[in-house]
Coordinates of C-alpha atoms and ligand atoms in Angstrom, one line a residue:
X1 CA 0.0 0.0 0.0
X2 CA 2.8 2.0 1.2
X3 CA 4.7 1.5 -2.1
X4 CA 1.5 1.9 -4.2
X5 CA 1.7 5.6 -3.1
X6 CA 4.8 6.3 -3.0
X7 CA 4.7 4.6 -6.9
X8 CA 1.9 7.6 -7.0
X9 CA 3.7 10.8 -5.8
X10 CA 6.4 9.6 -7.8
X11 CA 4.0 9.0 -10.8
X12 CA 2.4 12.9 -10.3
X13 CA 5.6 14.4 -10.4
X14 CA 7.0 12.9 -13.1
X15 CA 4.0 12.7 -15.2
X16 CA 3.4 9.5 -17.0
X17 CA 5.9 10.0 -20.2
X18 CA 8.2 10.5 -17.6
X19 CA 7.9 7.4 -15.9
X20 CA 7.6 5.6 -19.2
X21 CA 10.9 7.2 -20.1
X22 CA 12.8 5.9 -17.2
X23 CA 11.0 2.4 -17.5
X24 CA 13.0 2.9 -21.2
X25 CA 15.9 3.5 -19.6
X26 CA 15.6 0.7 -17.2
X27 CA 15.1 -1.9 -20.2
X28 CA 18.2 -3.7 -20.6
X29 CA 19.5 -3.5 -23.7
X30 CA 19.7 -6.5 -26.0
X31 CA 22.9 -8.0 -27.6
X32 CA 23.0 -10.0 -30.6
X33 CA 25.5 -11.6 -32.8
X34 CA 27.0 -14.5 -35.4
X35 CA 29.9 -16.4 -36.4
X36 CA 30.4 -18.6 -39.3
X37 CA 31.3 -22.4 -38.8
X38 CA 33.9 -22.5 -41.5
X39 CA 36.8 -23.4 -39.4
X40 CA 38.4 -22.8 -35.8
X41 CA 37.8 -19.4 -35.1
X42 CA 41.0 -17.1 -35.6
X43 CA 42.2 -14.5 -33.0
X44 CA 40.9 -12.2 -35.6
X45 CA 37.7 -13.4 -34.9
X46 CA 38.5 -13.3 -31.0
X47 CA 39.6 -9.9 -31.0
X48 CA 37.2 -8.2 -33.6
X49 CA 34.2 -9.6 -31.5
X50 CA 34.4 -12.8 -29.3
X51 CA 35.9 -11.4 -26.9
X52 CA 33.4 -8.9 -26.2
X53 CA 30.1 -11.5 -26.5
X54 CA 31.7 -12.8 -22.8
X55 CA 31.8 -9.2 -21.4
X56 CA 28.5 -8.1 -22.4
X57 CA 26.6 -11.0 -21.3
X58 CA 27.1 -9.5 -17.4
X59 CA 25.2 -6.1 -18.6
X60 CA 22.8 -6.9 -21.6
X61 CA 20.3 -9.9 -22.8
X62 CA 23.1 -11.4 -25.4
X63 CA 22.3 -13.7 -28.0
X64 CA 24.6 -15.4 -30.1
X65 CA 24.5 -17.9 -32.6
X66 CA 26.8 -20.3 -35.5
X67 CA 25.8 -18.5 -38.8
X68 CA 25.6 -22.2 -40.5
X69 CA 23.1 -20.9 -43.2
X70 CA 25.5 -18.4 -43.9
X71 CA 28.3 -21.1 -44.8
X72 CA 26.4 -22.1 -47.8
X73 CA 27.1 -19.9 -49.9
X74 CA 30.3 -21.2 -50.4
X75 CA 30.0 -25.2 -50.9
X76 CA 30.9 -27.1 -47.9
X77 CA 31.5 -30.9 -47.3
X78 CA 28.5 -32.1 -46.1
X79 CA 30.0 -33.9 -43.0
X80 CA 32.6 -31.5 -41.9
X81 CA 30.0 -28.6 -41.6
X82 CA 28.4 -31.1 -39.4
X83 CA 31.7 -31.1 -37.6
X84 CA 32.8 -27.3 -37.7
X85 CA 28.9 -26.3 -36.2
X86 CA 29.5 -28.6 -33.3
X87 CA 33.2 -27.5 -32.7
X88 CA 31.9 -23.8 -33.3
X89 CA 29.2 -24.1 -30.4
X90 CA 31.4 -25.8 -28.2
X91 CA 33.8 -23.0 -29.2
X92 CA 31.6 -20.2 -27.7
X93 CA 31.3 -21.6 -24.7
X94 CA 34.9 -22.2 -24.5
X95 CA 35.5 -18.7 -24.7
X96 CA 33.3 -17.8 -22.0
X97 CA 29.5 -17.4 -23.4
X98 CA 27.4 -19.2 -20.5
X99 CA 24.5 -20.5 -21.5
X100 CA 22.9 -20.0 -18.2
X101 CA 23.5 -16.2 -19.1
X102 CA 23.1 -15.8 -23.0
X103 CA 21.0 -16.9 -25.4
X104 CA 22.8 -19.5 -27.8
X105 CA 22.1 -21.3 -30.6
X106 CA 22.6 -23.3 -33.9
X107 CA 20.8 -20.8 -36.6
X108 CA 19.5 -23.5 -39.0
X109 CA 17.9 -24.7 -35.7
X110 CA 15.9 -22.0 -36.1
X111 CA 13.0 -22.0 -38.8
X112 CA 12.4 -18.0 -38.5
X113 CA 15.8 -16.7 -40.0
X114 CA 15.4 -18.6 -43.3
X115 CA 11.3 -17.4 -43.3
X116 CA 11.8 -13.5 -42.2
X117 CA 15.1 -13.6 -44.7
X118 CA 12.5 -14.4 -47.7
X119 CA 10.2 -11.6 -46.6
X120 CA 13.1 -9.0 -46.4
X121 CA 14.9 -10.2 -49.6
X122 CA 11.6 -8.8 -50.8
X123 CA 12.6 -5.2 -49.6
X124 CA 16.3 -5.7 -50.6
X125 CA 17.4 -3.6 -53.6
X126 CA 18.6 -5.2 -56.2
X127 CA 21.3 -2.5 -56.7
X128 CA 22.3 -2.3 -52.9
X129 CA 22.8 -5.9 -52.4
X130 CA 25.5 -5.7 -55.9
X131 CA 27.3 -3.0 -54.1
X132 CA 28.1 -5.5 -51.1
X133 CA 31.7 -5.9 -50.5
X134 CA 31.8 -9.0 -49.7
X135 CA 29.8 -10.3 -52.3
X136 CA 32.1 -8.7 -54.8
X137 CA 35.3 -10.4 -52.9
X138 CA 33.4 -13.8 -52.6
X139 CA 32.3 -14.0 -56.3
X140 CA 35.6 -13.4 -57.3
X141 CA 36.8 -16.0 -55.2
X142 CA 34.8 -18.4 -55.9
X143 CA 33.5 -18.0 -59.5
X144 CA 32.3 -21.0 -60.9
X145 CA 29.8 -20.9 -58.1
X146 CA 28.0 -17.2 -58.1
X147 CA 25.0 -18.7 -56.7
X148 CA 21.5 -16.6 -55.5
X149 CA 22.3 -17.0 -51.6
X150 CA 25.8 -15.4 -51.8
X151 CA 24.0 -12.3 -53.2
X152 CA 21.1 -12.5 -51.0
X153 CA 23.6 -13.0 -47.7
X154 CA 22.7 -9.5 -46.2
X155 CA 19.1 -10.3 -46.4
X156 CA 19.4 -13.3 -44.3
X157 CA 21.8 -11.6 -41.8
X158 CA 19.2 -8.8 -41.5
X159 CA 16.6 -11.4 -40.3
X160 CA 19.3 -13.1 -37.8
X161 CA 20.0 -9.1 -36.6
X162 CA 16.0 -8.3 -36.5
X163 CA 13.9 -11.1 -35.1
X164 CA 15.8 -10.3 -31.4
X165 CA 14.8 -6.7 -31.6
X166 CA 18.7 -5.7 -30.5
X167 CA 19.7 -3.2 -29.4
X168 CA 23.9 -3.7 -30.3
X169 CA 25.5 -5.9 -33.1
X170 CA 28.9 -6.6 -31.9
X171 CA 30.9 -7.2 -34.9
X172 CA 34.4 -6.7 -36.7
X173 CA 34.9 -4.0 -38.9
X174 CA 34.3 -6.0 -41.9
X175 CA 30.5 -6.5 -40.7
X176 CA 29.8 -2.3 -40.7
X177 CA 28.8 -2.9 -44.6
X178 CA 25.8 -5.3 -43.9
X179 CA 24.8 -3.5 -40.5
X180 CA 24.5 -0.4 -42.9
X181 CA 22.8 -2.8 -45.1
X182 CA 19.9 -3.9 -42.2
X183 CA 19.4 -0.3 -41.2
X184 CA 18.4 0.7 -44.4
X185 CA 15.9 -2.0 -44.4
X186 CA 14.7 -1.1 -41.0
X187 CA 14.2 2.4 -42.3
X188 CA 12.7 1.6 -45.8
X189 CA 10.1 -1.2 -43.6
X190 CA 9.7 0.7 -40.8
X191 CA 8.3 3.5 -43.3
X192 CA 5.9 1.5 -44.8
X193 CA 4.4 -0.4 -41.8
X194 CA 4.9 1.3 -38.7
X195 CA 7.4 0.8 -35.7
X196 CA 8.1 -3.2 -36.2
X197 CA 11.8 -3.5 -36.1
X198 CA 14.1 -1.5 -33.3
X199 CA 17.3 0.1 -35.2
X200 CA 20.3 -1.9 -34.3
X201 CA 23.2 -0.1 -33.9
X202 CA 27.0 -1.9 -35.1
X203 CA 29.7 -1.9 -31.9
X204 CA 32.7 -2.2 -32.9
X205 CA 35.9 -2.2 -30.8
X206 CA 38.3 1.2 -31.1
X207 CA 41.1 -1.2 -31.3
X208 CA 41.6 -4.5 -33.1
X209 CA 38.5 -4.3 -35.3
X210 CA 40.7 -5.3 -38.5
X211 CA 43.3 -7.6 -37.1
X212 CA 45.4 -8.3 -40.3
X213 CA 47.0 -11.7 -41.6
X214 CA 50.6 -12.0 -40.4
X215 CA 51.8 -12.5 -43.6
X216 CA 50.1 -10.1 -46.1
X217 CA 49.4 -7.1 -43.0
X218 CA 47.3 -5.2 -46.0
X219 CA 44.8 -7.8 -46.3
X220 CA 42.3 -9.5 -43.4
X221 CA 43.0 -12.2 -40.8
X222 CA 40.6 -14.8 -42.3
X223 CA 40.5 -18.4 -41.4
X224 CA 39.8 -19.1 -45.5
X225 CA 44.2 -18.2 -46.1
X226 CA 45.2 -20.3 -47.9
X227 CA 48.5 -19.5 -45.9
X228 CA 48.3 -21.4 -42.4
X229 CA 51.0 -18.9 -41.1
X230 CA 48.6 -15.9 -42.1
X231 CA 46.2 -16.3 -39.2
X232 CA 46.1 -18.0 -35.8
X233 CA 43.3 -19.9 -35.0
X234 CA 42.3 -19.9 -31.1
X235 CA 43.2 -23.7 -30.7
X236 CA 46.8 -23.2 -32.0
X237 CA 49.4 -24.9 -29.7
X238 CA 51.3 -22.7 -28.0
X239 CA 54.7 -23.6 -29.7
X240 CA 52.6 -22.8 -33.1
X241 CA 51.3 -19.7 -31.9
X242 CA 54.9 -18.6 -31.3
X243 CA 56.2 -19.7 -34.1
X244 CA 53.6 -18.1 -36.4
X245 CA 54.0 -14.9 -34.6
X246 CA 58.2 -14.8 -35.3
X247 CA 57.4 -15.4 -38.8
X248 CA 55.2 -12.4 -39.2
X249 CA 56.0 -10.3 -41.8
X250 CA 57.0 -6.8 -40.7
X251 CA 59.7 -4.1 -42.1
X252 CA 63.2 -3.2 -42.8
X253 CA 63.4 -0.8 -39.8
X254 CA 63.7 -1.7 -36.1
X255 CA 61.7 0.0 -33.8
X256 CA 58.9 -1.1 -32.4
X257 CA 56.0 2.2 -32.8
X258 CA 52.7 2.7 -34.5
X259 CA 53.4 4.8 -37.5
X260 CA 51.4 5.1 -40.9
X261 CA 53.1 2.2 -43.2
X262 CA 54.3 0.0 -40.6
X263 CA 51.2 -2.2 -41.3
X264 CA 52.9 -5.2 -39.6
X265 CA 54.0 -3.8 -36.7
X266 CA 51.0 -1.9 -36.2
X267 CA 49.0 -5.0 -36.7
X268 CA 51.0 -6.4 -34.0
X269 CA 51.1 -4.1 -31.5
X270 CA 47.1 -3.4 -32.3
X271 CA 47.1 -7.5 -31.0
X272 CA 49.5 -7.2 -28.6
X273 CA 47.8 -4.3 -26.7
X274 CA 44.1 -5.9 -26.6
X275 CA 45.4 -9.0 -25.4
X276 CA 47.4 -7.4 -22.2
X277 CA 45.6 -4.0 -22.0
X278 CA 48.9 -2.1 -22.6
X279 CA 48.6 1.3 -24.3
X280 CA 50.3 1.8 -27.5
X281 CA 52.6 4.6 -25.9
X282 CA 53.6 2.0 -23.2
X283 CA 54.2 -0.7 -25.7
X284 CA 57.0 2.0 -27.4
X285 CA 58.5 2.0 -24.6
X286 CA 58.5 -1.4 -22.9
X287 CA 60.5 -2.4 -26.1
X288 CA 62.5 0.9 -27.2
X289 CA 65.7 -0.3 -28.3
X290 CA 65.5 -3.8 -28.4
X291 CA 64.0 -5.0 -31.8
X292 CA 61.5 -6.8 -33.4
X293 CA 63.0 -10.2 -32.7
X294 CA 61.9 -9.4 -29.1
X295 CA 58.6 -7.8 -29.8
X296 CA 57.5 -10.6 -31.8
X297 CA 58.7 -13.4 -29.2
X298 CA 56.7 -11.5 -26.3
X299 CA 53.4 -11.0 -28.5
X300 CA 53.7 -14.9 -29.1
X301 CA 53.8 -15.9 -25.5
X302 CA 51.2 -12.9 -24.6
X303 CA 48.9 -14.7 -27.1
X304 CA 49.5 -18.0 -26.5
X305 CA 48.8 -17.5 -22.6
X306 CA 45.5 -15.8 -23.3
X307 CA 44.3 -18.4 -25.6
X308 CA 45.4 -21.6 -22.9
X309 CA 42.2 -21.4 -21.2
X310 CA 40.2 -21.5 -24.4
X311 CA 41.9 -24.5 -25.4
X312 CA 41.4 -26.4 -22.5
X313 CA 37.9 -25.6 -21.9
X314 CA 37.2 -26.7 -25.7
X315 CA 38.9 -30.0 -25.3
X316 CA 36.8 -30.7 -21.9
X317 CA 33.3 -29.6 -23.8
X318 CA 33.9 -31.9 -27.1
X319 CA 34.2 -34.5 -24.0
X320 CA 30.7 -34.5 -23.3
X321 CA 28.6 -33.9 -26.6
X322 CA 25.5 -34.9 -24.9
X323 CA 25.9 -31.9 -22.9
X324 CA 26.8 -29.9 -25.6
X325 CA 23.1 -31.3 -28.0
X326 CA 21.3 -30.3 -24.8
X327 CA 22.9 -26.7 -24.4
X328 CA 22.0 -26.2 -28.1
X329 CA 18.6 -27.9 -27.9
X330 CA 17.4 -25.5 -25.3
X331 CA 19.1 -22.6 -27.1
X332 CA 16.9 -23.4 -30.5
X333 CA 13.6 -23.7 -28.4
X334 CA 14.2 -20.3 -26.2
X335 CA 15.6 -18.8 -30.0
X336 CA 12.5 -20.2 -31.9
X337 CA 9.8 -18.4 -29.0
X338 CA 11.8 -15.1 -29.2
X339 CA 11.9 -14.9 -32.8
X340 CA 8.4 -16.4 -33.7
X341 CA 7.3 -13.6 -32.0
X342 CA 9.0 -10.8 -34.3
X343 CA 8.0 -12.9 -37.5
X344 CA 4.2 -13.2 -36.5
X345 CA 4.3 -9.2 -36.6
X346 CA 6.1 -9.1 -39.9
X347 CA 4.2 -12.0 -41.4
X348 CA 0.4 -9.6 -40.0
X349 CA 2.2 -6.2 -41.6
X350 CA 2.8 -7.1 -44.9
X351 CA -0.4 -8.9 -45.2
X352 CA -0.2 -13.1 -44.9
X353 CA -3.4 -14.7 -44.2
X354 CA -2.8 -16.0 -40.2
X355 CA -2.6 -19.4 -40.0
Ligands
TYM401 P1 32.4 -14.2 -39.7 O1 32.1 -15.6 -39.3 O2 33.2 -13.9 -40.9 O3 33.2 -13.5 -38.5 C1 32.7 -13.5 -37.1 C2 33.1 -12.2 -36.5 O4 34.5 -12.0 -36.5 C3 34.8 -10.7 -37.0 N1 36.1 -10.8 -37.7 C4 37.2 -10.0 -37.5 N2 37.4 -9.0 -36.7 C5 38.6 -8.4 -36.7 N3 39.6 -8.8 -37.5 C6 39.4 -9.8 -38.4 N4 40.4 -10.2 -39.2 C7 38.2 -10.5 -38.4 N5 37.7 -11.5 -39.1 C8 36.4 -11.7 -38.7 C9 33.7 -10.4 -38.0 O5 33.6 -9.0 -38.2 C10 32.5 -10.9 -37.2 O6 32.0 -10.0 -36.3 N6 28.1 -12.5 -41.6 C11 28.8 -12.8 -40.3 C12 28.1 -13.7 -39.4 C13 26.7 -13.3 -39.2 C14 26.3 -12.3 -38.3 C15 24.9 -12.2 -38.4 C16 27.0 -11.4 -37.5 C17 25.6 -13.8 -39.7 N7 24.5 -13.2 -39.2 C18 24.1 -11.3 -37.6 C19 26.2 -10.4 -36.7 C20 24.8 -10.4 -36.8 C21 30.2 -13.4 -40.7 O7 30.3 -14.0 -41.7 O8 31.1 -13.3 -39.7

């Protein structure tokens, strides 16, 4: 009774929009993102997003989910996807997404994405989806297989991004292209039918949002090098890690700074500082005078120590699958009643007979 009026005074002074404003505020703010199954995650992966799904599950709802649909664009061997979507589960875990916390899940678990990605493929221009990147890289990649879904990508990754209402799409800086890509659509569908999607907004890191291969530092990180000494994956040994890392390509000079054209050594201390939360300034000086022989050696071990845990949590999850079918089972169902939800409204707005 007693809190009923106090719930009232408060209520008069601040007027209803008030209130409803601070009940806003109070909402916690919804987290989603993906990651492809195509092999062991590299520490580009890691630093450009992973490791910021683990953080953000203490403050916000978080989703997150292996992009499987995604992976077949490019053709895959039937069995090893099998593989690689298990591993990549496991994987998130390993790196510290609690399923207890965070919503996770296999995305072809989940009938929605494929359904809402139809609908907005519908609202996708033509002309937007030809200027996409990575569509242009992958089709030159891969050209004896163009196919419909490789163009069509960003549509499905919108649906993924919409159907949890997020608030925040934590993602590398190669991502910013299709976030761009699924506001547009939430302004060109919100126009027509009213307020049905929420406007994600892309988070992506200050620092180590392009971590580059070690071998070519003008071009990406990607798991897809055909160079194994280009990227690190997250399960690398420790001796691999190291020796990856003193084979990095760098530059004819010798000190260790971040300067405009030192792309390797820039790449390198851009890794070296996320993993050990050392400034760039301090980084100069920690190693003025002493070379890049050094600097590489110490970003090595740095790494490899970081990534230990991941390992061995990985190894102790592929232990117990049944665990791991359960986890992902639960994730699917919790996934499907979120999501349904989002595509019921869509399905209403753009004018499908309810079932
Ligand atoms: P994917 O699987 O290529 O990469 C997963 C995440 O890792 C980031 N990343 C990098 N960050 C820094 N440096 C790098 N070298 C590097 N390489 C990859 C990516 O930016 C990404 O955040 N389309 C997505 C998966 C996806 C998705 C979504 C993401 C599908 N639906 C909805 C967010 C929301 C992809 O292929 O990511």
């Amino acid at each position: 009774m007693k809190e009923e009026k106090g719930l009232k005074e408060e209520k008069d002074m601040k007027g209803d929009k008030g209130m409803e404003e601070e009940k806003k505020q109070e909402r916690k703010k919804v987290i989603l993102s993906g990651i492809q199954p195509t092999g062991i995650f590299t520490l580009g992966n890691y630093i450009g997003a992973i490791r910021n799904w683990g953080t953000m599950q203490e403050e916000y709802h978080c989703a997150y989910f292996v992009a499987d649909l995604h992976s077949l664009t490019v053709r895959q061997e039937p069995a090893a996807l099998r593989r690689q979507s298990l591993e990549a589960f496991a994987l998130l875990l390993a790196c510290g997404i609690d399923p207890e916390k965070s919503l996770v899940f296999i995305q072809s678990h989940v009938h929605s994405h494929a359904e809402l990605s139809w609908i907005l493929s519908c609202y996708s221009p033509f002309g937007a989806l030809s200027r996409m990147t990575q569509f242009k890289d992958k089709s030159a990649r891969h050209a004896d297989n163009v196919n419909a879904g490789l163009f069509t990508y960003p549509a499905l990754m919108a649906a993924d991004i919409l159907l949890y209402q997020p608030d925040y799409v934590p993602v590398g800086e190669d991502q910013r292209q299709h976030l761009e890509f699924t506001r547009d659509i939430v302004e060109h569908f919100n126009g027509i039918y009213g307020n049905v999607f929420r406007m994600p907004e892309a988070y992506i890191p200050k620092t180590g949002a392009r971590v580059m291969s070690l071998q070519d530092p003008t071009k990406k990180m990607s798991k897809s090098d055909t160079n194994p000494n280009a990227f690190i994956t997250i399960l690398d040994e420790p001796n691999v890690i190291v020796n990856k890392f003193r084979r990095a390509v760098t530059d004819s000079e010798t000190e260790v700074c971040f300067r405009e054209g030192k792309d390797g050594i820039n790449n390198l201390m851009t890794i070296y500082s996320v993993i050990t939360g050392l400034s760039f300034e301090q980084i100069e000086k920690d190693f003025a005078g002493r070379g890049y022989g050094d600097f590489k050696a110490e970003v090595g071990d740095a790494v490899a120590e970081k990534l230990r845990p991941i390992r061995e949590n990985f190894a102790r999850l592929m232990q117990d699958k049944a665990y791991l079918e359960q986890q992902y089972r639960k994730g699917a169902e919790k996934a499907a009643a979120i999501s349904e939800r989002t595509l019921a409204k869509v399905k209403k707005k753009v004018g499908l007979l309810m079932p």
